Structure formats: structure tokens, C-alpha cells
Amino acid sequence: MIPLLLSLKVAGLATIVATIAGVSFAWLAAKREFWGKEFLDAVLTLPVVLPPTVLGYYLLVLLGRRGPIGSWLESQFGINLIFTWQGAVIAASIVAFPLVYKSARSAFEAVSRQLEDASRVLGKSEIQVFSLVTLPLALRGILAGAMLAFARALGEFGATLMVAGSLPGKTQTLSIAVYEAVQAGHDQIANFLVIVTSIVCIVVLLASNYLFRPKYRVT
Amino acid sequence: MRVDVDVQQLFRSGGHDFDLNIRFSCDEDITVLFGQSGAGKSLLLKIIAGLQSVRSGKVTINDRVLFDSVKGIDIASRHRNVGYLFQDYALFPHMTVAENIGFSRRSIFSRSLKGADLDRVQELLEIFQIKDFSKKYPFEISGGQRQRVGLARALLQRPEILLLDEPFSALDPLLRIQMRVELKKIQLIFGIPILLITHDPQDVAELGQRLVLINQGLVTDSVDLSGKPYRDPLGAPVRPEIRKILWSAAGITNV
């Protein structure tokens, strides 16, 4: 059960990080004009296109003791992210990020400019326009993206293995544990993990379908 | 109530240049902006509401300067206090009728209104005869009812002027007749001047006290219609000289 709990923790935190970052960038891309927007879009989408191991290697180079970010973290705060579950969260967040970003961007773009203008004329500031009109109307798309991100983070294997390794009880997430169990010939453990995972995924999907049912229609 | 507009802006989009240069004044209760589609009428309303920026000019409502490029004044939309009815009403689909109407008084943190604001919503629901639908969502009510909700929402904060962008174009002919009568009533009840865009001569004939003709970004004529009967309620034609102006605005000269 420990790999499952670890995976839920890692995927849950990664989903939160990816959703906050994804929604912010999506809002910028959908509602503001700036130079190099489509280039930024390409860079932000890269993690779904790159093979996870390539991504993991990049992270290893950046976050490792001799990497630019890793050495800075080490000297300033004494933090090392390689072979820790926090490192796994970072890897899963980046892999899952484009899924939230893409869905949130198209959800924000689908909110008509006119509705936002209507609320401006009705005396609302930009923050109020966002929180009363834009966000609620894009919420379904954002949550759908967050669901995909969670699923992607839960199944994350390549980048996580590169960055966090496979330390049982520490960084050995579910998908890695299944792989290890099969490799070691522990069929019973593998069967158990696979069935539990499938049940968790089905429950999450059913719950989200039920929760995201809208009570209004766009006219 | 007096409205003075004098704005210039060159719009460029995909090789098409559109030069907007509009200057007019009006102090009538209902002013009709008439012209073909693409003449710049909607753009003008957006400029007055502060939703579209312009390079140079001045917009004044009742001596209150909303925009003045020389003095560097450009009041944000949310502080202009204008009522705006969009062509398709722009009701918030995720809010009920009552929540739509009370929107301008709503805060981020609480879904419901209290005290005087709540009374005001009730009052508007009664004036517009939409009390029975107050808990319904916009998709559950008819086009005419949606328009009433849009008007009530715009009037809640007691704006200084009401801007209507082709208010009747989405309604069927029978409803149009009814809503024109209602609009005149509303104008009397609220005592608020109305600036209305249309390309329907019937609107000019029945509602207008001043007619401003707009053609390709320019004001080509401004006619005082007030005090004279311009149309028989049973459908007799518009006064001949007005008809001539309307026809020439549509590009027909020999009538």
C-alpha cells in the first residue's frame, strides 16, 4: 500500500502545482497580447511532446548537485532534490503541466469577451471580472485538465525514475513499484498493486464526471 | 442631460483601414444612431462606455468628462456609470435572473445581496415583470425575457445614460412592437436618456427624438425629430422628409 499512498501524495501535490501554474499561464495566453506568445506556448507544451526520460535527464542536469539550480539550492538552503519524493513532485508537475495549461487556455478563450466587457461596464475591476465571470465559466475546462494532469502524474514513470530513483518507501511510486515487482517475479504484489490502482482510477473518474455536471447551459 | 462626443481613431485590420471620425451632440431623451452595418455605430457605443480606446477626442456626459485626449483623462469603464445593453444581451449564463440583475452590487466573496440592494433587485423584477423567473437561468427563458433581464441589470446601478446596441434585432416582429412601447415607458419611469443603435427605420420612426446618421465612420446628418408626429401608430408611413434621409443613408437617392 505504501507505493499507492506515495503515488497519491506525489500526484495530488503535482496536480495542485500544475493547476496553479497552468491556469496562470493559460489566462495570460488567452486574454493578453504580448510579444513571443506563441513561442512561449510551444515551450510550455514541450513536456508532453518530449519523451519523459529526456525530460528527466534535463531535470537531473538542472537540479543535480552540479546543476545551476541544484547547486544554488544546496548552497543557499542546503536543499537537495535528487532522489527525494519532492523531486518526484517536481518531475510529475512538469510532465502534467501542459495538460492543464492546454485545457485551461481553450476554456478561457471560450469565455466571450462580451461577457467580460459587460461586467466591466457593471462596475467590476479586473480581479472581479476574473473571479466572478471568467474563472467560473472556464472552471469545467480547467477541472477536466486537472483530472488529466492527475491521471498523467499518477502514471508518471520515466522522468520520476530519472530524478527520484526507486527507493522503496521513499521514492518508489506505484508505477515504478509495479515494474520492480514484475522484474523480481513477485506476481502477487504486482497483481495487487494493479487491481488497487485500477479501482482508484475508476472511482476518481466517476466522481469527477458526477461533480462536474453543469447546472446551466451557455445560450 | 447632454451628451457630447467628438472622437477620431484609425482602425487597421487585415489590410482594411477604417477611419472613425464622429462628432455629435444631443440632449434629447431618446437619440437614435442610424446607419448600415459596419458604419461604426457599435464602435461608438464601446468608445462611450470605455470598452474601446481611441487616439484623440473628447466624450462628455452632462459636463462630466469621461475621456479627453488633450487633458489625458480616460476614466475606466467601471467608473463611467453607463448602462449598456449588448446586442445579444450578454447575460451571465452561470447566474440566475436575480443574480444577473444584482451583479453590479455583488462582491467576490458573497453570492447574495443584502438590504437595500436586495430591495432594488425586487423592485426591478416587478417593473420588468420577470419576478416569476427570478430563479431561472438565462437559457431557460425566452428572448424577450432575456432582454428585460439585460435592461434591469443595466439599470440597477442608476446609470447616467443607457446605451442600447441594436436592442430589437434578435426579437421577432411582434415582440419588437411590444418592446418599443416598453422602452418608452422605461425611459419615463427611470428618467434616463437613451442612446440607441439601429438599422431598422421603424425604430427611428417610433422612438427617435433625435436622429444621428452614421455612414462609414462619419456623422452625415443630425436631425431633430422631437415634438412632431413622425408616425401614425397604426402603421402609416414615416414623415416624408425623414424617409428621404433614411433612404439616402441606405444609398437610395431617387425616391
Coordinates of C-alpha atoms in Angstrom, one line a residue:
Chain A
M1 CA 0.0 0.0 0.0
I2 CA 2.9 2.4 0.6
P3 CA 3.7 2.9 -3.1
L4 CA 0.0 3.7 -3.7
L5 CA -0.1 6.3 -0.9
L6 CA 3.2 7.8 -2.0
S7 CA 1.8 8.0 -5.6
L8 CA -1.4 9.6 -4.4
K9 CA 0.6 12.2 -2.4
V10 CA 3.0 12.9 -5.3
A11 CA 0.3 13.1 -7.9
G12 CA -2.0 15.2 -5.7
L13 CA 0.7 17.8 -5.0
A14 CA 1.9 17.7 -8.6
T15 CA -1.7 18.4 -9.8
I16 CA -2.0 21.4 -7.4
V17 CA 1.3 22.8 -8.6
A18 CA 0.5 22.2 -12.3
T19 CA -3.0 23.6 -12.0
I20 CA -1.9 26.9 -10.3
A21 CA 0.9 27.4 -12.9
G22 CA -1.2 26.1 -15.8
V23 CA -4.2 28.4 -15.1
S24 CA -1.9 31.5 -14.7
F25 CA -0.1 30.9 -17.9
A26 CA -3.4 30.0 -19.7
W27 CA -5.0 33.2 -18.6
L28 CA -2.1 35.2 -19.9
A29 CA -2.1 33.4 -23.2
A30 CA -5.8 33.6 -23.7
K31 CA -6.6 37.1 -22.5
R32 CA -3.5 39.2 -23.0
E33 CA -1.4 40.1 -26.1
F34 CA 2.4 40.2 -25.8
W35 CA 5.4 39.6 -28.0
G36 CA 6.6 35.9 -28.3
K37 CA 3.3 34.5 -27.1
E38 CA 3.2 31.6 -29.5
F39 CA 6.9 30.8 -28.8
L40 CA 6.0 30.7 -25.0
D41 CA 3.1 28.4 -25.9
A42 CA 5.4 26.0 -27.7
V43 CA 7.9 25.9 -24.8
L44 CA 5.1 25.3 -22.3
T45 CA 3.7 22.5 -24.4
L46 CA 7.1 20.8 -24.8
P47 CA 6.8 18.5 -21.7
V48 CA 4.0 16.4 -23.3
V49 CA 6.0 16.0 -26.6
L50 CA 9.4 15.2 -25.1
P51 CA 10.0 11.6 -24.0
P52 CA 9.8 11.5 -20.2
T53 CA 13.3 10.2 -19.9
V54 CA 14.6 13.1 -21.9
L55 CA 12.7 15.5 -19.6
G56 CA 14.0 13.6 -16.6
Y57 CA 17.6 14.0 -17.9
Y58 CA 17.1 17.8 -18.3
L59 CA 15.8 18.0 -14.7
L60 CA 18.7 15.9 -13.4
V61 CA 21.1 18.2 -15.1
L62 CA 19.4 21.3 -13.8
L63 CA 18.6 20.1 -10.3
G64 CA 21.6 17.9 -9.6
R65 CA 24.4 19.0 -7.2
R66 CA 26.4 20.5 -10.0
G67 CA 23.5 21.9 -12.0
P68 CA 22.7 25.6 -11.9
I69 CA 19.5 25.3 -9.9
G70 CA 20.7 22.4 -7.8
S71 CA 24.0 23.9 -6.7
W72 CA 22.2 27.2 -5.8
L73 CA 19.6 25.4 -3.7
E74 CA 22.4 23.4 -2.0
S75 CA 24.5 26.4 -1.1
Q76 CA 21.6 28.8 -0.1
F77 CA 19.3 26.4 1.7
G78 CA 21.1 23.1 2.0
I79 CA 18.3 21.5 -0.1
N80 CA 18.9 18.5 -2.3
L81 CA 16.0 17.4 -4.5
I82 CA 17.6 14.4 -6.3
F83 CA 16.4 11.1 -5.0
T84 CA 13.7 12.6 -2.8
W85 CA 9.9 12.5 -3.1
Q86 CA 9.9 16.3 -3.5
G87 CA 12.0 15.7 -6.6
A88 CA 9.3 13.3 -7.8
V89 CA 6.7 16.0 -7.3
I90 CA 8.7 18.4 -9.5
A91 CA 9.1 15.9 -12.2
A92 CA 5.4 14.9 -12.2
S93 CA 4.3 18.6 -12.1
I94 CA 6.3 19.4 -15.2
V95 CA 5.1 16.4 -17.1
A96 CA 1.4 17.1 -16.1
F97 CA 1.6 20.9 -16.6
P98 CA 0.8 21.1 -20.3
L99 CA -2.4 19.1 -19.9
V100 CA -3.8 21.7 -17.5
Y101 CA -2.3 24.6 -19.5
K102 CA -3.8 23.5 -22.8
S103 CA -7.3 22.8 -21.5
A104 CA -7.4 26.0 -19.4
R105 CA -6.3 28.1 -22.3
S106 CA -9.1 26.9 -24.6
A107 CA -11.5 27.2 -21.7
F108 CA -10.5 30.8 -21.1
E109 CA -10.6 31.5 -24.9
A110 CA -14.2 30.2 -25.0
V111 CA -15.4 32.8 -22.4
S112 CA -16.7 35.6 -24.6
R113 CA -15.0 39.0 -24.5
Q114 CA -18.5 40.4 -24.4
L115 CA -19.4 38.9 -21.0
E116 CA -16.2 40.3 -19.6
D117 CA -16.9 43.7 -21.1
A118 CA -20.5 43.5 -19.7
S119 CA -19.1 43.1 -16.2
R120 CA -16.6 45.9 -16.6
V121 CA -19.4 48.3 -17.6
L122 CA -21.3 47.0 -14.5
G123 CA -18.5 48.4 -12.3
K124 CA -16.2 45.4 -11.8
S125 CA -12.4 45.6 -11.6
E126 CA -10.2 43.2 -13.5
I127 CA -9.8 40.9 -10.4
Q128 CA -13.6 40.8 -10.0
V129 CA -14.1 40.1 -13.7
F130 CA -11.8 37.2 -13.4
S131 CA -13.2 35.7 -10.2
L132 CA -16.9 36.3 -10.9
V133 CA -17.1 35.7 -14.7
T134 CA -14.0 34.3 -16.4
L135 CA -13.0 31.7 -13.9
P136 CA -16.4 30.3 -13.1
L137 CA -17.2 29.9 -16.8
A138 CA -13.9 28.3 -17.6
L139 CA -14.0 26.1 -14.4
R140 CA -15.2 22.9 -16.1
G141 CA -12.4 23.0 -18.7
I142 CA -9.8 23.7 -16.0
L143 CA -11.1 20.8 -13.8
A144 CA -11.1 18.5 -16.8
G145 CA -7.5 19.5 -17.4
A146 CA -6.6 19.0 -13.8
M147 CA -8.1 15.5 -13.9
L148 CA -6.0 14.6 -16.9
A149 CA -3.0 16.0 -15.1
F150 CA -3.7 13.9 -12.1
A151 CA -4.0 10.8 -14.2
R152 CA -0.8 11.6 -16.0
A153 CA 1.0 12.3 -12.7
L154 CA -0.2 9.1 -11.2
G155 CA 1.1 7.1 -14.1
E156 CA 4.4 9.0 -14.3
F157 CA 7.4 6.7 -14.7
G158 CA 10.3 7.9 -16.8
A159 CA 11.1 11.3 -15.5
T160 CA 10.4 10.3 -11.9
L161 CA 12.7 7.4 -12.2
M162 CA 15.5 9.6 -13.5
V163 CA 15.1 12.3 -10.9
A164 CA 13.9 10.4 -7.8
G165 CA 15.0 6.9 -8.4
S166 CA 13.3 3.9 -6.9
L167 CA 13.9 3.9 -3.2
P168 CA 11.3 1.6 -1.5
G169 CA 9.2 3.5 0.9
K170 CA 10.8 6.8 0.0
T171 CA 10.6 7.5 -3.8
Q172 CA 9.2 4.2 -5.1
T173 CA 5.9 5.3 -6.6
L174 CA 3.2 2.9 -7.8
S175 CA 4.1 2.6 -11.4
I176 CA 7.7 2.0 -10.5
A177 CA 6.8 -0.5 -7.8
V178 CA 4.7 -2.4 -10.4
Y179 CA 7.7 -2.5 -12.7
E180 CA 10.0 -3.7 -9.9
A181 CA 7.6 -6.3 -8.7
V182 CA 7.3 -7.8 -12.2
Q183 CA 11.0 -7.7 -12.7
A184 CA 11.6 -9.5 -9.4
G185 CA 8.9 -12.1 -10.2
H186 CA 6.6 -11.0 -7.3
D187 CA 3.4 -11.7 -9.3
Q188 CA 1.1 -11.4 -6.2
I189 CA 2.4 -7.9 -5.3
A190 CA 2.1 -6.8 -8.9
N191 CA -1.5 -8.2 -9.2
F192 CA -2.5 -6.5 -6.0
L193 CA -1.0 -3.1 -7.0
V194 CA -2.5 -3.2 -10.5
I195 CA -6.0 -4.0 -9.2
V196 CA -5.9 -1.4 -6.5
T197 CA -4.7 1.2 -8.9
S198 CA -7.4 0.4 -11.4
I199 CA -10.1 0.7 -8.8
V200 CA -8.7 4.1 -7.6
C201 CA -8.7 5.4 -11.2
I202 CA -12.3 4.3 -11.9
V203 CA -13.5 5.9 -8.7
V204 CA -11.8 9.2 -9.4
L205 CA -13.2 9.3 -13.0
L206 CA -16.8 8.5 -11.8
A207 CA -16.6 11.1 -9.1
S208 CA -15.3 13.8 -11.4
N209 CA -18.0 13.1 -14.0
Y210 CA -20.6 13.4 -11.3
L211 CA -19.1 16.6 -9.7
F212 CA -18.5 18.5 -12.9
R213 CA -22.1 18.2 -14.2
P214 CA -23.2 21.8 -15.0
K215 CA -26.5 23.2 -13.9
Y216 CA -26.6 25.8 -16.7
R217 CA -26.2 26.0 -20.5
V218 CA -24.5 28.7 -22.5
T219 CA -27.2 30.3 -24.6
Chain B
M1 CA -28.9 65.7 -19.9
R2 CA -26.4 66.4 -22.6
V3 CA -24.1 64.1 -24.5
D4 CA -21.1 65.5 -26.4
V5 CA -19.0 63.1 -28.5
D6 CA -16.0 64.1 -30.7
V7 CA -13.7 61.1 -31.4
Q8 CA -11.1 60.1 -34.0
Q9 CA -9.4 56.8 -34.5
L10 CA -7.9 54.9 -37.4
F11 CA -8.6 51.2 -37.1
R12 CA -6.5 48.7 -39.1
S13 CA -7.4 45.1 -39.5
G14 CA -6.0 42.8 -42.2
G15 CA -5.3 45.5 -44.8
H16 CA -8.6 47.2 -44.3
D17 CA -8.4 50.7 -42.9
F18 CA -11.4 52.2 -41.2
D19 CA -11.3 55.8 -40.2
L20 CA -13.7 56.7 -37.5
N21 CA -14.3 60.4 -37.1
I22 CA -17.5 61.1 -35.2
R23 CA -18.8 64.3 -33.7
F24 CA -22.3 64.9 -32.4
S25 CA -24.2 66.4 -29.5
C26 CA -27.7 65.5 -28.2
D27 CA -29.8 66.4 -25.3
E28 CA -33.0 64.5 -26.2
D29 CA -34.5 61.7 -24.2
I30 CA -34.0 59.2 -26.9
T31 CA -31.4 59.6 -29.6
V32 CA -31.2 57.1 -32.4
L33 CA -27.9 56.3 -34.2
F34 CA -28.8 55.0 -37.6
G35 CA -26.7 53.5 -40.3
Q36 CA -25.7 50.4 -42.2
S37 CA -23.8 47.6 -40.5
G38 CA -20.1 48.3 -40.4
A39 CA -20.7 52.1 -40.2
G40 CA -19.1 52.3 -36.8
K41 CA -22.1 52.5 -34.6
S42 CA -21.3 49.7 -32.2
L43 CA -17.7 51.0 -32.0
L44 CA -19.1 54.4 -31.0
L45 CA -21.1 52.9 -28.1
K46 CA -18.0 51.0 -27.0
I47 CA -15.9 54.2 -27.0
I48 CA -18.5 55.9 -24.9
A49 CA -18.5 53.0 -22.4
G50 CA -14.7 53.0 -22.3
L51 CA -14.5 49.5 -23.8
Q52 CA -12.7 50.7 -26.9
S53 CA -9.8 53.1 -26.7
V54 CA -9.4 56.0 -29.2
R55 CA -6.5 58.1 -30.2
S56 CA -7.9 61.5 -29.9
G57 CA -11.1 63.3 -28.9
K58 CA -13.4 64.0 -26.1
V59 CA -16.5 62.4 -24.6
T60 CA -18.7 64.3 -22.1
I61 CA -21.9 63.3 -20.4
N62 CA -23.7 66.1 -18.6
D63 CA -20.5 68.1 -18.2
R64 CA -18.7 65.0 -16.7
V65 CA -15.7 64.3 -18.8
L66 CA -15.2 60.6 -19.5
F67 CA -12.5 60.9 -22.0
D68 CA -10.3 63.8 -23.1
S69 CA -7.1 63.1 -25.0
V70 CA -5.8 66.6 -24.6
K71 CA -6.0 66.6 -20.8
G72 CA -5.1 62.9 -20.6
I73 CA -8.4 61.9 -19.0
D74 CA -9.6 58.4 -19.6
I75 CA -12.0 57.1 -16.9
A76 CA -12.1 53.3 -16.6
S77 CA -15.3 51.6 -17.8
R78 CA -16.2 50.5 -14.3
H79 CA -16.2 54.1 -13.1
R80 CA -18.1 55.6 -16.1
N81 CA -21.6 54.7 -14.8
V82 CA -23.2 53.9 -18.1
G83 CA -25.8 51.3 -18.6
Y84 CA -25.0 49.1 -21.6
L85 CA -27.3 46.6 -23.3
F86 CA -25.3 44.3 -25.7
Q87 CA -26.9 43.1 -28.9
D88 CA -27.3 39.6 -27.6
Y89 CA -27.7 40.9 -24.0
A90 CA -24.5 39.2 -22.7
L91 CA -26.3 37.7 -19.7
F92 CA -24.1 35.6 -17.4
P93 CA -25.1 32.0 -18.2
H94 CA -23.9 30.7 -14.8
M95 CA -26.1 33.1 -12.8
T96 CA -29.8 33.1 -12.3
V97 CA -32.0 36.0 -13.4
A98 CA -31.9 37.6 -10.0
E99 CA -28.2 37.2 -9.7
N100 CA -27.7 38.7 -13.2
I101 CA -29.7 41.8 -12.2
G102 CA -27.9 42.2 -8.9
F103 CA -24.5 41.7 -10.4
S104 CA -23.2 45.2 -10.2
R105 CA -23.8 45.2 -6.4
R106 CA -22.2 41.8 -5.8
S107 CA -18.9 41.2 -4.1
I108 CA -16.4 38.4 -4.8
F109 CA -17.0 36.7 -1.5
S110 CA -20.7 36.6 -1.2
R111 CA -23.2 35.2 -3.7
S112 CA -26.2 37.0 -2.2
L113 CA -27.1 40.7 -1.8
K114 CA -28.4 42.3 1.3
G115 CA -30.6 45.2 2.5
A116 CA -31.3 48.0 0.0
D117 CA -29.6 46.2 -2.9
L118 CA -32.0 43.2 -2.4
D119 CA -35.0 45.5 -2.4
R120 CA -33.8 47.2 -5.5
V121 CA -33.5 43.9 -7.4
Q122 CA -37.0 43.0 -6.2
E123 CA -38.3 46.4 -7.5
L124 CA -36.7 45.8 -10.9
L125 CA -38.0 42.3 -11.1
E126 CA -41.5 43.8 -10.6
I127 CA -41.1 46.7 -13.0
F128 CA -39.9 44.3 -15.8
Q129 CA -42.5 41.6 -14.9
I130 CA -39.9 38.9 -14.6
K131 CA -40.4 38.0 -10.9
D132 CA -41.7 34.5 -11.8
F133 CA -38.4 33.7 -13.5
S134 CA -36.0 35.2 -10.9
K135 CA -34.5 31.8 -10.0
K136 CA -34.2 30.6 -13.6
Y137 CA -31.0 30.6 -15.7
P138 CA -30.8 32.6 -18.9
F139 CA -31.0 29.5 -21.1
E140 CA -34.4 28.7 -19.5
I141 CA -36.2 31.9 -20.5
S142 CA -37.3 33.4 -23.9
G143 CA -35.6 36.1 -25.9
G144 CA -37.9 38.9 -24.8
Q145 CA -37.5 37.9 -21.2
R146 CA -33.7 37.9 -21.6
Q147 CA -33.8 41.4 -23.0
R148 CA -35.8 42.6 -19.9
V149 CA -33.2 41.0 -17.7
G150 CA -30.4 42.7 -19.6
L151 CA -32.2 46.1 -19.2
A152 CA -32.9 45.6 -15.5
R153 CA -29.3 44.6 -14.9
A154 CA -28.1 47.7 -16.7
L155 CA -30.4 50.0 -14.7
L156 CA -29.7 48.6 -11.2
Q157 CA -26.8 51.0 -10.5
R158 CA -28.8 54.0 -11.7
P159 CA -26.6 54.9 -14.7
E160 CA -26.5 58.4 -16.2
I161 CA -27.1 57.1 -19.7
L162 CA -28.4 53.9 -21.3
L163 CA -26.6 52.6 -24.3
L164 CA -28.5 50.1 -26.4
D165 CA -26.8 48.2 -29.2
E166 CA -29.5 47.0 -31.7
P167 CA -31.8 46.1 -28.9
F168 CA -34.6 44.7 -31.1
S169 CA -32.7 42.9 -33.8
A170 CA -32.9 39.5 -32.1
L171 CA -36.6 39.7 -31.4
D172 CA -39.5 38.6 -33.6
P173 CA -41.6 41.4 -35.2
L174 CA -44.5 41.1 -32.7
L175 CA -42.2 41.3 -29.7
R176 CA -40.4 44.2 -31.3
I177 CA -43.5 46.3 -31.3
Q178 CA -44.1 45.4 -27.7
M179 CA -40.6 46.2 -26.6
R180 CA -40.6 49.6 -28.3
V181 CA -43.6 50.5 -26.2
E182 CA -41.9 49.2 -23.1
L183 CA -38.7 51.0 -23.8
K184 CA -40.6 54.3 -24.0
K185 CA -42.3 53.5 -20.7
I186 CA -38.9 52.7 -19.1
Q187 CA -37.5 55.9 -20.3
L188 CA -40.3 57.8 -18.5
I189 CA -40.0 55.7 -15.3
F190 CA -36.3 56.0 -14.9
G191 CA -35.9 59.4 -16.5
I192 CA -32.7 58.3 -18.1
P193 CA -31.5 59.4 -21.6
I194 CA -31.1 56.6 -24.1
L195 CA -28.7 56.3 -27.0
L196 CA -29.9 53.6 -29.3
I197 CA -28.3 51.9 -32.3
T198 CA -30.4 50.5 -35.0
H199 CA -30.6 49.8 -38.7
D200 CA -34.3 49.5 -38.6
P201 CA -36.2 52.6 -39.9
Q202 CA -39.2 51.6 -37.8
D203 CA -37.1 52.2 -34.6
V204 CA -36.3 55.7 -35.8
A205 CA -39.9 56.4 -36.6
E206 CA -41.3 55.2 -33.3
L207 CA -38.6 56.0 -30.8
G208 CA -36.3 58.7 -32.0
Q209 CA -36.4 62.3 -30.8
R210 CA -33.1 62.9 -32.4
L211 CA -31.7 61.0 -35.4
V212 CA -28.0 60.8 -35.9
L213 CA -27.0 59.3 -39.3
I214 CA -23.7 57.5 -39.4
N215 CA -22.0 56.4 -42.6
Q216 CA -18.6 54.8 -42.9
G217 CA -17.3 56.3 -39.7
L218 CA -18.7 59.7 -40.2
V219 CA -21.8 61.6 -39.0
T220 CA -23.6 62.6 -42.1
D221 CA -26.6 64.2 -40.6
S222 CA -28.3 65.0 -37.3
V223 CA -32.0 65.7 -37.3
D224 CA -34.3 66.9 -34.6
L225 CA -37.4 64.7 -34.6
S226 CA -39.0 65.9 -31.4
G227 CA -42.4 67.5 -31.0
K228 CA -43.7 66.3 -34.3
P229 CA -45.7 63.2 -35.1
Y230 CA -43.4 61.1 -37.3
R231 CA -45.5 58.0 -37.4
D232 CA -49.1 57.0 -37.1
P233 CA -49.5 54.2 -34.5
L234 CA -51.4 52.1 -37.0
G235 CA -48.6 52.0 -39.5
A236 CA -48.9 55.0 -41.8
P237 CA -45.6 55.9 -43.3
V238 CA -42.8 57.9 -41.8
R239 CA -42.8 61.6 -42.4
P240 CA -41.6 62.1 -46.0
E241 CA -38.5 64.2 -45.3
I242 CA -37.3 61.7 -42.7
R243 CA -38.0 58.8 -45.1
K244 CA -35.8 60.6 -47.7
I245 CA -32.9 60.9 -45.2
L246 CA -33.2 57.2 -44.2
W247 CA -33.3 56.1 -47.8
S248 CA -30.4 58.2 -48.8
A249 CA -28.5 56.7 -45.8
A250 CA -29.2 53.3 -47.4
G251 CA -27.7 54.5 -50.7
I252 CA -31.0 55.1 -52.5
T253 CA -31.3 58.6 -53.9
N254 CA -34.2 58.9 -56.3
V255 CA -37.3 58.3 -54.2

